[in-house]
């Protein structure tokens, strides 16, 4: 039965799929923000611009260099990560000892500049990026049709997110990263290049946004404002999960995508604001966020 107790399961599962896809991108972008803030104490408002940049680099590489999707998935995050390294080294490092507000304003201004340049060069209308041939088509399930590329997004995003969490929380490299934030002088006394670790960590967090941009290109329209449209939602998700909580960013990103999908089915009028409503409720009950540590 497609309908039971007034619930259309075709429509419901369709919205849940959309919610999971959105949640996959929320999780990737939130993870990058959580890494940059949690380990480096930098509020990176340019994360949305890096997401947009990743999509555009993939698109331009395809149009002018014949770079296919699989190559872009490997190359583009590195390119965007290198841009992040340059931003941290030459713009953020000089103000590293200042208040967090300085890095927020700097990255916010940088995001506006990047978006303005891309709007000037490519216009505000979106451009399409083809789905790779290997992922075209889909699978007919009992209550929905599951496109192969949508399933790919969900699976790969979850794997990347939890692999990153494992690396930071369970490996020696993760210990160095956390120690570099908590006691950089002691770590440097053991011969570890802390400034290099900070720079590479920022580049990795930004590279995750570039990776998400490549994944999003075949699904969403590639446009200069695609990053600004998602950034505020992602910041709300990071706050809900707990600023700096790596696992919280992943779980909250996926969960809020599902909540958004359910809201679009049961009460569409609230779908654009439900995440912010959840944020307000969470902050009233637990100001540090669901997975954050109380100060």
PDB file of N, CA and C in Angstrom, residues 181-239:
ATOM      1  N   UNK A 181      46.935  22.191  19.746  1.00  0.00           N
ATOM      2  CA  UNK A 181      45.995  23.236  20.146  1.00  0.00           C
ATOM      3  C   UNK A 181      46.071  23.495  21.643  1.00  0.00           C
ATOM      4  N   UNK A 182      46.138  22.416  22.426  1.00  0.00           N
ATOM      5  CA  UNK A 182      46.072  22.550  23.879  1.00  0.00           C
ATOM      6  C   UNK A 182      47.383  23.034  24.487  1.00  0.00           C
ATOM      7  N   UNK A 183      48.520  22.572  23.959  1.00  0.00           N
ATOM      8  CA  UNK A 183      49.814  22.977  24.522  1.00  0.00           C
ATOM      9  C   UNK A 183      50.871  23.019  23.416  1.00  0.00           C
ATOM     10  N   UNK A 184      50.793  24.022  22.545  1.00  0.00           N
ATOM     11  CA  UNK A 184      51.716  24.068  21.398  1.00  0.00           C
ATOM     12  C   UNK A 184      53.178  24.209  21.801  1.00  0.00           C
ATOM     13  N   UNK A 185      53.468  24.919  22.925  1.00  0.00           N
ATOM     14  CA  UNK A 185      54.869  25.101  23.337  1.00  0.00           C
ATOM     15  C   UNK A 185      55.503  23.759  23.714  1.00  0.00           C
ATOM     16  N   UNK A 186      54.734  22.934  24.455  1.00  0.00           N
ATOM     17  CA  UNK A 186      55.266  21.632  24.860  1.00  0.00           C
ATOM     18  C   UNK A 186      55.506  20.738  23.648  1.00  0.00           C
ATOM     19  N   UNK A 187      54.552  20.748  22.708  1.00  0.00           N
ATOM     20  CA  UNK A 187      54.688  19.913  21.517  1.00  0.00           C
ATOM     21  C   UNK A 187      55.878  20.360  20.684  1.00  0.00           C
ATOM     22  N   UNK A 188      56.079  21.681  20.588  1.00  0.00           N
ATOM     23  CA  UNK A 188      57.194  22.204  19.803  1.00  0.00           C
ATOM     24  C   UNK A 188      58.529  21.846  20.465  1.00  0.00           C
ATOM     25  N   UNK A 189      58.518  21.730  21.796  1.00  0.00           N
ATOM     26  CA  UNK A 189      59.742  21.355  22.508  1.00  0.00           C
ATOM     27  C   UNK A 189      60.184  19.935  22.160  1.00  0.00           C
ATOM     28  N   UNK A 190      59.230  19.102  21.703  1.00  0.00           N
ATOM     29  CA  UNK A 190      59.552  17.740  21.277  1.00  0.00           C
ATOM     30  C   UNK A 190      59.934  17.680  19.799  1.00  0.00           C
ATOM     31  N   UNK A 191      60.102  18.834  19.174  1.00  0.00           N
ATOM     32  CA  UNK A 191      60.565  18.878  17.790  1.00  0.00           C
ATOM     33  C   UNK A 191      59.460  18.814  16.751  1.00  0.00           C
ATOM     34  N   UNK A 192      58.202  18.980  17.171  1.00  0.00           N
ATOM     35  CA  UNK A 192      57.081  18.955  16.235  1.00  0.00           C
ATOM     36  C   UNK A 192      56.844  20.366  15.705  1.00  0.00           C
ATOM     37  N   UNK A 193      56.722  20.477  14.390  1.00  0.00           N
ATOM     38  CA  UNK A 193      56.483  21.779  13.750  1.00  0.00           C
ATOM     39  C   UNK A 193      55.002  22.143  13.886  1.00  0.00           C
ATOM     40  N   UNK A 194      54.658  22.825  14.972  1.00  0.00           N
ATOM     41  CA  UNK A 194      53.257  23.138  15.258  1.00  0.00           C
ATOM     42  C   UNK A 194      52.647  24.079  14.217  1.00  0.00           C
ATOM     43  N   UNK A 195      53.321  25.159  13.793  1.00  0.00           N
ATOM     44  CA  UNK A 195      52.726  26.018  12.758  1.00  0.00           C
ATOM     45  C   UNK A 195      52.382  25.254  11.479  1.00  0.00           C
ATOM     46  N   UNK A 196      53.245  24.291  11.102  1.00  0.00           N
ATOM     47  CA  UNK A 196      52.962  23.490   9.906  1.00  0.00           C
ATOM     48  C   UNK A 196      51.720  22.627  10.125  1.00  0.00           C
ATOM     49  N   UNK A 197      51.592  22.021  11.316  1.00  0.00           N
ATOM     50  CA  UNK A 197      50.417  21.202  11.621  1.00  0.00           C
ATOM     51  C   UNK A 197      49.151  22.043  11.556  1.00  0.00           C
ATOM     52  N   UNK A 198      49.210  23.246  12.094  1.00  0.00           N
ATOM     53  CA  UNK A 198      48.049  24.144  12.075  1.00  0.00           C
ATOM     54  C   UNK A 198      47.660  24.481  10.637  1.00  0.00           C
ATOM     55  N   UNK A 199      48.658  24.812   9.826  1.00  0.00           N
ATOM     56  CA  UNK A 199      48.382  25.179   8.432  1.00  0.00           C
ATOM     57  C   UNK A 199      47.782  24.015   7.655  1.00  0.00           C
ATOM     58  N   UNK A 200      48.359  22.823   7.810  1.00  0.00           N
ATOM     59  CA  UNK A 200      47.868  21.646   7.084  1.00  0.00           C
ATOM     60  C   UNK A 200      46.471  21.245   7.574  1.00  0.00           C
ATOM     61  N   UNK A 201      46.210  21.414   8.865  1.00  0.00           N
ATOM     62  CA  UNK A 201      44.887  21.098   9.393  1.00  0.00           C
ATOM     63  C   UNK A 201      43.837  22.032   8.808  1.00  0.00           C
ATOM     64  N   UNK A 202      44.163  23.308   8.717  1.00  0.00           N
ATOM     65  CA  UNK A 202      43.242  24.256   8.090  1.00  0.00           C
ATOM     66  C   UNK A 202      43.006  23.885   6.630  1.00  0.00           C
ATOM     67  N   UNK A 203      44.091  23.527   5.936  1.00  0.00           N
ATOM     68  CA  UNK A 203      43.951  23.121   4.542  1.00  0.00           C
ATOM     69  C   UNK A 203      43.090  21.878   4.395  1.00  0.00           C
ATOM     70  N   UNK A 204      43.225  20.930   5.327  1.00  0.00           N
ATOM     71  CA  UNK A 204      42.411  19.716   5.275  1.00  0.00           C
ATOM     72  C   UNK A 204      40.934  20.039   5.503  1.00  0.00           C
ATOM     73  N   UNK A 205      40.639  20.895   6.479  1.00  0.00           N
ATOM     74  CA  UNK A 205      39.253  21.276   6.736  1.00  0.00           C
ATOM     75  C   UNK A 205      38.619  21.970   5.546  1.00  0.00           C
ATOM     76  N   UNK A 206      39.392  22.831   4.891  1.00  0.00           N
ATOM     77  CA  UNK A 206      38.904  23.512   3.693  1.00  0.00           C
ATOM     78  C   UNK A 206      38.775  22.526   2.532  1.00  0.00           C
ATOM     79  N   UNK A 207      39.717  21.575   2.447  1.00  0.00           N
ATOM     80  CA  UNK A 207      39.651  20.562   1.393  1.00  0.00           C
ATOM     81  C   UNK A 207      38.387  19.723   1.467  1.00  0.00           C
ATOM     82  N   UNK A 208      37.877  19.483   2.686  1.00  0.00           N
ATOM     83  CA  UNK A 208      36.603  18.766   2.831  1.00  0.00           C
ATOM     84  C   UNK A 208      35.469  19.533   2.163  1.00  0.00           C
ATOM     85  N   UNK A 209      35.510  20.872   2.265  1.00  0.00           N
ATOM     86  CA  UNK A 209      34.499  21.681   1.593  1.00  0.00           C
ATOM     87  C   UNK A 209      34.622  21.551   0.077  1.00  0.00           C
ATOM     88  N   UNK A 210      35.866  21.524  -0.428  1.00  0.00           N
ATOM     89  CA  UNK A 210      36.076  21.324  -1.860  1.00  0.00           C
ATOM     90  C   UNK A 210      35.573  19.976  -2.319  1.00  0.00           C
ATOM     91  N   UNK A 211      35.800  18.935  -1.503  1.00  0.00           N
ATOM     92  CA  UNK A 211      35.305  17.597  -1.808  1.00  0.00           C
ATOM     93  C   UNK A 211      33.778  17.594  -1.873  1.00  0.00           C
ATOM     94  N   UNK A 212      33.143  18.257  -0.909  1.00  0.00           N
ATOM     95  CA  UNK A 212      31.678  18.353  -0.910  1.00  0.00           C
ATOM     96  C   UNK A 212      31.181  19.095  -2.147  1.00  0.00           C
ATOM     97  N   UNK A 213      31.940  20.102  -2.596  1.00  0.00           N
ATOM     98  CA  UNK A 213      31.548  20.850  -3.788  1.00  0.00           C
ATOM     99  C   UNK A 213      31.541  19.989  -5.039  1.00  0.00           C
ATOM    100  N   UNK A 214      32.556  19.117  -5.173  1.00  0.00           N
ATOM    101  CA  UNK A 214      32.595  18.204  -6.315  1.00  0.00           C
ATOM    102  C   UNK A 214      31.413  17.236  -6.260  1.00  0.00           C
ATOM    103  N   UNK A 215      31.132  16.700  -5.077  1.00  0.00           N
ATOM    104  CA  UNK A 215      30.014  15.774  -4.910  1.00  0.00           C
ATOM    105  C   UNK A 215      28.687  16.449  -5.237  1.00  0.00           C
ATOM    106  N   UNK A 216      28.585  17.745  -4.911  1.00  0.00           N
ATOM    107  CA  UNK A 216      27.317  18.466  -5.100  1.00  0.00           C
ATOM    108  C   UNK A 216      27.089  18.910  -6.539  1.00  0.00           C
ATOM    109  N   UNK A 217      28.164  19.051  -7.314  1.00  0.00           N
ATOM    110  CA  UNK A 217      28.051  19.618  -8.660  1.00  0.00           C
ATOM    111  C   UNK A 217      27.039  18.903  -9.555  1.00  0.00           C
ATOM    112  N   UNK A 218      26.995  17.547  -9.580  1.00  0.00           N
ATOM    113  CA  UNK A 218      26.004  16.892 -10.440  1.00  0.00           C
ATOM    114  C   UNK A 218      24.572  16.937  -9.896  1.00  0.00           C
ATOM    115  N   UNK A 219      24.399  17.350  -8.634  1.00  0.00           N
ATOM    116  CA  UNK A 219      23.072  17.346  -8.010  1.00  0.00           C
ATOM    117  C   UNK A 219      22.454  18.732  -7.996  1.00  0.00           C
ATOM    118  N   UNK A 220      23.229  19.709  -7.588  1.00  0.00           N
ATOM    119  CA  UNK A 220      22.749  21.077  -7.482  1.00  0.00           C
ATOM    120  C   UNK A 220      23.317  21.914  -8.626  1.00  0.00           C
ATOM    121  N   UNK A 221      22.689  23.006  -8.893  1.00  0.00           N
ATOM    122  CA  UNK A 221      23.182  23.919  -9.903  1.00  0.00           C
ATOM    123  C   UNK A 221      24.454  24.596  -9.397  1.00  0.00           C
ATOM    124  N   UNK A 222      25.500  24.601 -10.204  1.00  0.00           N
ATOM    125  CA  UNK A 222      26.772  25.212  -9.816  1.00  0.00           C
ATOM    126  C   UNK A 222      26.668  26.714 -10.042  1.00  0.00           C
ATOM    127  N   UNK A 223      26.613  27.468  -8.955  1.00  0.00           N
ATOM    128  CA  UNK A 223      26.438  28.914  -9.052  1.00  0.00           C
ATOM    129  C   UNK A 223      27.252  29.604  -7.963  1.00  0.00           C
ATOM    130  N   UNK A 224      27.573  30.900  -8.134  1.00  0.00           N
ATOM    131  CA  UNK A 224      28.397  31.596  -7.141  1.00  0.00           C
ATOM    132  C   UNK A 224      27.766  31.700  -5.758  1.00  0.00           C
ATOM    133  N   UNK A 225      26.442  31.631  -5.670  1.00  0.00           N
ATOM    134  CA  UNK A 225      25.798  31.791  -4.362  1.00  0.00           C
ATOM    135  C   UNK A 225      25.476  30.460  -3.684  1.00  0.00           C
ATOM    136  N   UNK A 226      25.919  29.344  -4.260  1.00  0.00           N
ATOM    137  CA  UNK A 226      25.579  28.042  -3.666  1.00  0.00           C
ATOM    138  C   UNK A 226      26.211  27.868  -2.280  1.00  0.00           C
ATOM    139  N   UNK A 227      27.369  28.483  -2.070  1.00  0.00           N
ATOM    140  CA  UNK A 227      28.018  28.377  -0.773  1.00  0.00           C
ATOM    141  C   UNK A 227      27.364  29.228   0.291  1.00  0.00           C
ATOM    142  N   UNK A 228      26.968  30.450  -0.072  1.00  0.00           N
ATOM    143  CA  UNK A 228      26.331  31.332   0.910  1.00  0.00           C
ATOM    144  C   UNK A 228      24.965  30.808   1.307  1.00  0.00           C
ATOM    145  N   UNK A 229      24.290  30.109   0.411  1.00  0.00           N
ATOM    146  CA  UNK A 229      22.960  29.580   0.715  1.00  0.00           C
ATOM    147  C   UNK A 229      23.012  28.499   1.791  1.00  0.00           C
ATOM    148  N   UNK A 230      24.090  27.741   1.833  1.00  0.00           N
ATOM    149  CA  UNK A 230      24.177  26.601   2.758  1.00  0.00           C
ATOM    150  C   UNK A 230      24.963  26.933   4.025  1.00  0.00           C
ATOM    151  N   UNK A 231      25.763  28.005   3.995  1.00  0.00           N
ATOM    152  CA  UNK A 231      26.697  28.251   5.093  1.00  0.00           C
ATOM    153  C   UNK A 231      25.996  28.523   6.419  1.00  0.00           C
ATOM    154  N   UNK A 232      24.933  29.352   6.404  1.00  0.00           N
ATOM    155  CA  UNK A 232      24.256  29.692   7.652  1.00  0.00           C
ATOM    156  C   UNK A 232      23.642  28.442   8.283  1.00  0.00           C
ATOM    157  N   UNK A 233      23.082  27.563   7.433  1.00  0.00           N
ATOM    158  CA  UNK A 233      22.525  26.307   7.944  1.00  0.00           C
ATOM    159  C   UNK A 233      23.621  25.473   8.581  1.00  0.00           C
ATOM    160  N   UNK A 234      24.781  25.404   7.936  1.00  0.00           N
ATOM    161  CA  UNK A 234      25.889  24.600   8.445  1.00  0.00           C
ATOM    162  C   UNK A 234      26.390  25.144   9.781  1.00  0.00           C
ATOM    163  N   UNK A 235      26.478  26.458   9.914  1.00  0.00           N
ATOM    164  CA  UNK A 235      26.885  27.044  11.191  1.00  0.00           C
ATOM    165  C   UNK A 235      25.883  26.712  12.288  1.00  0.00           C
ATOM    166  N   UNK A 236      24.587  26.752  11.946  1.00  0.00           N
ATOM    167  CA  UNK A 236      23.561  26.377  12.927  1.00  0.00           C
ATOM    168  C   UNK A 236      23.743  24.928  13.364  1.00  0.00           C
ATOM    169  N   UNK A 237      24.073  24.060  12.421  1.00  0.00           N
ATOM    170  CA  UNK A 237      24.278  22.639  12.731  1.00  0.00           C
ATOM    171  C   UNK A 237      25.490  22.456  13.634  1.00  0.00           C
ATOM    172  N   UNK A 238      26.561  23.193  13.372  1.00  0.00           N
ATOM    173  CA  UNK A 238      27.748  23.105  14.220  1.00  0.00           C
ATOM    174  C   UNK A 238      27.420  23.548  15.643  1.00  0.00           C
ATOM    175  N   UNK A 239      26.608  24.591  15.773  1.00  0.00           N
ATOM    176  CA  UNK A 239      26.203  25.070  17.099  1.00  0.00           C
ATOM    177  C   UNK A 239      25.345  24.022  17.801  1.00  0.00           C
TER     178      UNK A 239
END
